[in-house]
Tab-separated table of C-alpha atoms in Angstrom:
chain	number	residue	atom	x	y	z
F	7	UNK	CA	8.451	15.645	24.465
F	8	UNK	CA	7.522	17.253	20.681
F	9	UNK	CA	5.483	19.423	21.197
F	10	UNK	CA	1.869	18.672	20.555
F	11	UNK	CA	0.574	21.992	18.164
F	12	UNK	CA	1.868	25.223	17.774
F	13	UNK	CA	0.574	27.222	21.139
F	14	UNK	CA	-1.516	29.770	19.110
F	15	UNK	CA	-3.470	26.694	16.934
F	16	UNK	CA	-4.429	25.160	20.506
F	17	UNK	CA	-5.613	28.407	22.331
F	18	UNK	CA	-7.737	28.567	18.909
F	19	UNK	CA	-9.067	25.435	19.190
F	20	UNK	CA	-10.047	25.851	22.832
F	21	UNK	CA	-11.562	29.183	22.388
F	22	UNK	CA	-8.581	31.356	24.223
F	23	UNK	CA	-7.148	34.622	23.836
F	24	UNK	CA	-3.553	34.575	24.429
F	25	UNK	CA	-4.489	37.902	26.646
F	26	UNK	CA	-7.237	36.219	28.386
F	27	UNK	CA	-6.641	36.567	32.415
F	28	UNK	CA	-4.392	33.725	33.703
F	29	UNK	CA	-5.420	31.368	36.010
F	30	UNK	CA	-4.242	29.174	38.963
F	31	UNK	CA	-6.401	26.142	38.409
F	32	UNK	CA	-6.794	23.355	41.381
F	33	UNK	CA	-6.892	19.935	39.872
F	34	UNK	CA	-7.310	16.631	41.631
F	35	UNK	CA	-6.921	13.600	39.584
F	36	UNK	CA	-6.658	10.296	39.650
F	37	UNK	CA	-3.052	8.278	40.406
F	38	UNK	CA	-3.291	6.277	37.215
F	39	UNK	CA	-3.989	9.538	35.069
F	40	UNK	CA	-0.155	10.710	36.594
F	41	UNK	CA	1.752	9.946	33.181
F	42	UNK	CA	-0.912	11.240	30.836
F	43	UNK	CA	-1.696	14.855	32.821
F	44	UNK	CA	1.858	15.692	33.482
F	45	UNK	CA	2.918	14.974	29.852
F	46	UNK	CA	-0.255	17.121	29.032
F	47	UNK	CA	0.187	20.125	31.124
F	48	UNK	CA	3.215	22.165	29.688
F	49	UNK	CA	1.226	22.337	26.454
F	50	UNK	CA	-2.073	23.402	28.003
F	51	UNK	CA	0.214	25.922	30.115
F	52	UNK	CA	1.662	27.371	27.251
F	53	UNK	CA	-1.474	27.406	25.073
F	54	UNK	CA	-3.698	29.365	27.725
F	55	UNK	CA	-0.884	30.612	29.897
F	56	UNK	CA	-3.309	29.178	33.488
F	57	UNK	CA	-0.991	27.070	35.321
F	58	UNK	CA	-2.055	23.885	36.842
F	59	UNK	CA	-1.300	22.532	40.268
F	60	UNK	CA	-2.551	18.646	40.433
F	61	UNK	CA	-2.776	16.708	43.584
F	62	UNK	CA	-2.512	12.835	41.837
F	63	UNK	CA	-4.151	10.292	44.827
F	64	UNK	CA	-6.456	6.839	45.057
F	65	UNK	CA	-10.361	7.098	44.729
F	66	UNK	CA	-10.507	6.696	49.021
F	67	UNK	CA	-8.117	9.458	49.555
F	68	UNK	CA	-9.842	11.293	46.893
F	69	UNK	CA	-13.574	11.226	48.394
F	70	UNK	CA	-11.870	12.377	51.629
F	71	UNK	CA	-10.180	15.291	50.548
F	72	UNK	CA	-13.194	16.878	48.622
F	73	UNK	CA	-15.661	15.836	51.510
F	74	UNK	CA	-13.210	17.677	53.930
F	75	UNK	CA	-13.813	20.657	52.120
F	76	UNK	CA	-10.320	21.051	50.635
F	77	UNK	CA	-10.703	23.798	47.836
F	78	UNK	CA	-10.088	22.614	44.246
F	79	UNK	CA	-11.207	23.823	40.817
F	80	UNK	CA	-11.532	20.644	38.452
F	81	UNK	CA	-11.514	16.831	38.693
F	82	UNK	CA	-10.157	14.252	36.744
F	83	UNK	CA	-10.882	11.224	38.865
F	84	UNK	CA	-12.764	7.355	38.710
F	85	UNK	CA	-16.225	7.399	38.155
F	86	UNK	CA	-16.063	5.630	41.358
F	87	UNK	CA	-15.646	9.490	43.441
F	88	UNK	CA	-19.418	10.160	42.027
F	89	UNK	CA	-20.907	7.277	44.023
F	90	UNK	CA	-20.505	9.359	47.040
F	91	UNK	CA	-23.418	11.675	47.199
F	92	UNK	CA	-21.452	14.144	49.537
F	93	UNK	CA	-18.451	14.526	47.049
F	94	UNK	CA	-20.950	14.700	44.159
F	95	UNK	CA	-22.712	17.331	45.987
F	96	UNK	CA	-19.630	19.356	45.523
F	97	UNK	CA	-19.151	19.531	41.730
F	98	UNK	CA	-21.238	22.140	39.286
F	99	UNK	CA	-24.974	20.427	38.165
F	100	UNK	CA	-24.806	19.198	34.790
F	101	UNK	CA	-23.493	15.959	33.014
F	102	UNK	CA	-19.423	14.959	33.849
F	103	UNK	CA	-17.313	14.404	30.928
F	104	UNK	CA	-15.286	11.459	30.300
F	105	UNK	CA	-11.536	11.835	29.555
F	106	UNK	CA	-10.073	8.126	29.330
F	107	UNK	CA	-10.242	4.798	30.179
F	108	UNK	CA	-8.367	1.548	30.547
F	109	UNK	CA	-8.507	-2.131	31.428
F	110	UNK	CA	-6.620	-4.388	33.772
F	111	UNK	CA	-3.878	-6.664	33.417
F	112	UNK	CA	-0.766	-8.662	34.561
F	113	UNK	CA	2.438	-8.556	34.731
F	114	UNK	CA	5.793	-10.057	35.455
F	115	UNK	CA	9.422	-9.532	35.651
F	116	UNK	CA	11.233	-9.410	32.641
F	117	UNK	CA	12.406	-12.284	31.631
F	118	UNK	CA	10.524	-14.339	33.492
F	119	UNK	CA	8.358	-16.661	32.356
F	120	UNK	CA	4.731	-15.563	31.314
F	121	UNK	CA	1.946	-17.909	33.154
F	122	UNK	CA	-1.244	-18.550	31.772
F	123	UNK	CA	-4.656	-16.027	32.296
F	124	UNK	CA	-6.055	-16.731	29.561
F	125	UNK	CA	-9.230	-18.128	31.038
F	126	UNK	CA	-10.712	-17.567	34.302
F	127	UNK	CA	-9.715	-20.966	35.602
F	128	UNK	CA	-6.310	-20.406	33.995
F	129	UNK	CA	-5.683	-17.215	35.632
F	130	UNK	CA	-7.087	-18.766	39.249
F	131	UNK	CA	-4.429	-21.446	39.255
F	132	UNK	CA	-1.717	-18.944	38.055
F	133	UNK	CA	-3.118	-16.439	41.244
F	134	UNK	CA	-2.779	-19.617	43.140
F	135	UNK	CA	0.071	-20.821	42.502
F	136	UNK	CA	1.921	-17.233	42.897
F	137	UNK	CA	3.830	-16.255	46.117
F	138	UNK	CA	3.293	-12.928	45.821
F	139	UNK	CA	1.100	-10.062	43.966
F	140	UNK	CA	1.702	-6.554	43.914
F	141	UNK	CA	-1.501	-3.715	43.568
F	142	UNK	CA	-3.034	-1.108	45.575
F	143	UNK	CA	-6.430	-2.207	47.025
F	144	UNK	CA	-7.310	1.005	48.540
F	145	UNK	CA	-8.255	2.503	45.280
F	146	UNK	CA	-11.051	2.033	42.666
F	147	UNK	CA	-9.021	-0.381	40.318
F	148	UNK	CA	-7.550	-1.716	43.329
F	149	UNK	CA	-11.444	-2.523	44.137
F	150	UNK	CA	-12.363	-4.230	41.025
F	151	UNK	CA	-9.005	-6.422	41.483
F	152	UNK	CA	-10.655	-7.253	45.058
F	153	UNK	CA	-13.788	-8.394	43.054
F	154	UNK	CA	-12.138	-10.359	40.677
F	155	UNK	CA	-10.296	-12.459	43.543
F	156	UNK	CA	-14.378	-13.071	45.173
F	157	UNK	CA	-15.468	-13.850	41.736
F	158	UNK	CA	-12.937	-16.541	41.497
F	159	UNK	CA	-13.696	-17.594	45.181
F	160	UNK	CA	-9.602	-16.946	46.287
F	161	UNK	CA	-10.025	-13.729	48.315
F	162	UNK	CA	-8.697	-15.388	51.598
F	163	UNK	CA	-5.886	-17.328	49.535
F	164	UNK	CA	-5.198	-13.807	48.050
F	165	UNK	CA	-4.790	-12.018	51.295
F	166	UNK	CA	-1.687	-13.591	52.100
F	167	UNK	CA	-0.228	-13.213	48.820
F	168	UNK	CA	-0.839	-9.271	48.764
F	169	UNK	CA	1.720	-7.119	48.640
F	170	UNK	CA	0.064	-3.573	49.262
F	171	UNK	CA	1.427	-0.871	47.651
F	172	UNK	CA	0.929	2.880	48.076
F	173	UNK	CA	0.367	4.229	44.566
F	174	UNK	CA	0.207	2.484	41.705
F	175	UNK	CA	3.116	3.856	40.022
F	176	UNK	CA	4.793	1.520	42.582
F	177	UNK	CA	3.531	-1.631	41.366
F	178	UNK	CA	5.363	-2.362	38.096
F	179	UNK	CA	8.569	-1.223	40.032
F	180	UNK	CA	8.169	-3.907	43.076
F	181	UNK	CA	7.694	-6.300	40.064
F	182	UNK	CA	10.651	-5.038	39.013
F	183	UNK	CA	12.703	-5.463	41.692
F	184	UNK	CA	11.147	-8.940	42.466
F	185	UNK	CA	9.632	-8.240	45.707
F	186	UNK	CA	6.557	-9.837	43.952
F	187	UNK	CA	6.526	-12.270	41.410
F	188	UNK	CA	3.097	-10.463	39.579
F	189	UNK	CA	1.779	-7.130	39.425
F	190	UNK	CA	-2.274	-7.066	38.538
F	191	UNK	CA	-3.549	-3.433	37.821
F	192	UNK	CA	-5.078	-0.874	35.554
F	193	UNK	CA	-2.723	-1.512	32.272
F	194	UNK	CA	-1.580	1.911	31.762
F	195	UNK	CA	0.108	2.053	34.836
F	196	UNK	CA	1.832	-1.399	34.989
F	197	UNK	CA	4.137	0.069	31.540
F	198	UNK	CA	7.391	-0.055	32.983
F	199	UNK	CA	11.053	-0.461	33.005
F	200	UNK	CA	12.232	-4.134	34.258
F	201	UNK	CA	8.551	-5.862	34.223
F	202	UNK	CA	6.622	-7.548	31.041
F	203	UNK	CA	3.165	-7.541	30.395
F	204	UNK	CA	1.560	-11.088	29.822
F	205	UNK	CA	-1.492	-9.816	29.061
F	206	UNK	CA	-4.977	-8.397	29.982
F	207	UNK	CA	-7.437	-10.084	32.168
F	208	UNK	CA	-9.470	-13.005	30.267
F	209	UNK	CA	-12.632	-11.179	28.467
F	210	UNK	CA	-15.075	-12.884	31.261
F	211	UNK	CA	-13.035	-10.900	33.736
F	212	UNK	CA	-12.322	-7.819	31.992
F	213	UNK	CA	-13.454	-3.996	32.499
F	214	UNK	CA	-12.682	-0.396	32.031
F	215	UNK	CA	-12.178	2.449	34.599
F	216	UNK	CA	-13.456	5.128	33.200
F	217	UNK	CA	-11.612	9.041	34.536
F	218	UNK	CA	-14.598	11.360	34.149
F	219	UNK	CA	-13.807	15.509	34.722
F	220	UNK	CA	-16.303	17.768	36.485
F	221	UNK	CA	-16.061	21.250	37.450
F	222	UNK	CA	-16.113	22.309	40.977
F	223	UNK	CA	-19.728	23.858	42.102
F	224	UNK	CA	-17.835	26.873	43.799
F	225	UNK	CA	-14.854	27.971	41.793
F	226	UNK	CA	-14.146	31.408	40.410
F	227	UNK	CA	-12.378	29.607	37.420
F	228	UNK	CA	-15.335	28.037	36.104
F	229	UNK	CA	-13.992	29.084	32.290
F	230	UNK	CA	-10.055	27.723	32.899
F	231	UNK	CA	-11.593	25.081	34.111
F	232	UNK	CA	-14.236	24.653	30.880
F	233	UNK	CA	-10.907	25.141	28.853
F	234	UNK	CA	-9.070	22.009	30.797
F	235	UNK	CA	-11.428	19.682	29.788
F	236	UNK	CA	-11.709	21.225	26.193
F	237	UNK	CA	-8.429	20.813	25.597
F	238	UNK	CA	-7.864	17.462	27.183
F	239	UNK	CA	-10.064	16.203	24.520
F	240	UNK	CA	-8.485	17.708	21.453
F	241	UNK	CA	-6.247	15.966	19.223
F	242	UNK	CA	-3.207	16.530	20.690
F	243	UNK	CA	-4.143	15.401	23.811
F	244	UNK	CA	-6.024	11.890	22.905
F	245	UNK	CA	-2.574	11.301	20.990
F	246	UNK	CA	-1.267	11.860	24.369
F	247	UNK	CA	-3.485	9.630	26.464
F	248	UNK	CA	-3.020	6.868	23.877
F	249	UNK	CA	0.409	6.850	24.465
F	250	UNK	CA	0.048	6.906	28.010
F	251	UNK	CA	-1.844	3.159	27.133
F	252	UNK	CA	-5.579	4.586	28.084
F	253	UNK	CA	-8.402	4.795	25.519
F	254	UNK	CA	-9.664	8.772	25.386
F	255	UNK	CA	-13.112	9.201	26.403
């Protein structure tokens, strides 16, 4: 990858002396913000010389590892992880800051033919008429996709048809492979080798996730952590995350 902006420019921009005290910041993020935070993290590395360790997991899995009392400095995760009051507890008072966000959408092998979802009842019958759909319902997106099925009134239909997977950077690749004829997730994550995407979910249907940052209430790198979420919202980096298919902010 280029590199983003000269290392000295960025630590300026953030507010960092290249002498500053290095850090070992904790991050937990979300699995769909994998391609956009490890593209990301050399050049924050090298611009404020902390280094970050990221644990990348689904909004469930998430909730349980902050409510277990697993230490961690900074949060990139679903707005979804704030609903629970015990892992909100956890994170430093004040507003959270949004990073990125991104819709859902279908896809299909390549080559294959690209059904119709253009319209609520259009993408029913093309759910319906599908052996097999690949996405990961234990997770916020994976959620919403749940809703969507109840909205169209297919959720038992759908259970059958489910082919679970355990992250989502597995979907587009059982796609892929064919061991499911669709793959219906956030869009970001279903850009792939091997698969196609027909499109995003008709505008009746349609949402955003939004990946919202927050400091943790009890770490000692409060100001590596300040300077994370600074520089994820630079420049360079929303050039990043738009690449990566999400919408900064």
């Amino acid at each position: 990858m280029k590199r983003l902006m000269p290392v000295l420019v960025v630590a300026g921009v953030l507010g960092v002396s290249p002498m500053a005290r290095a850090a070992e910041l904790r991050v937990i993020a979300g699995g769909s913000m994998t391609a956009s935070l490890n593209a990301l993290t050399p050049e924050f590395e090298k611009a404020t010389g902390h280094k970050l360790s990221t644990h990348f997991d689904s909004t469930p899995n998430i909730i349980a590892r902050i409510n277990s009392g697993t230490p961690f400095d900074v949060v990139v995760v679903p707005v979804d992880v704030f609903k629970d009051a015990a892992a909100r507890a956890r994170f430093a008072p004040g507003p959270t800051i949004d990073i990125a966000r991104v819709g859902y959408g279908v896809i299909v092998r390549a080559g294959a033919p690209k059904p119709d979802i253009s319209s609520p009842d259009a993408f029913k019958k093309t759910l319906l008429a599908t052996a097999s759909v690949a996405f990961l319902p234990a997770s916020a997106a994976g959620a919403y996709v749940t809703k969507v099925f109840e909205r169209l009134g297919i959720t038992e239909e759908m259970k059958a048809r489910t082919k679970v997977q355990a992250t989502p950077a597995q979907i587009a690749p059982a796609v892929a492979k064919g061991d499911a004829e669709l793959g219906v997730f956030l869009t970001n994550v279903l850009i792939a080798p091997g698969v196609e995407l027909v499109g995003p979910f008709p505008g009746e249907l349609q949402q955003e996730l939004v990946f919202t940052s927050a400091i943790a209430a009890d770490t000692k790198e409060a100001d590596a952590a300040k300077a994370l979420i600074d520089y994820m919202r630079t420049q360079a980096a929303t050039a990043v995350i738009k690449t990566a298919g999400m919408t900064p902010g």
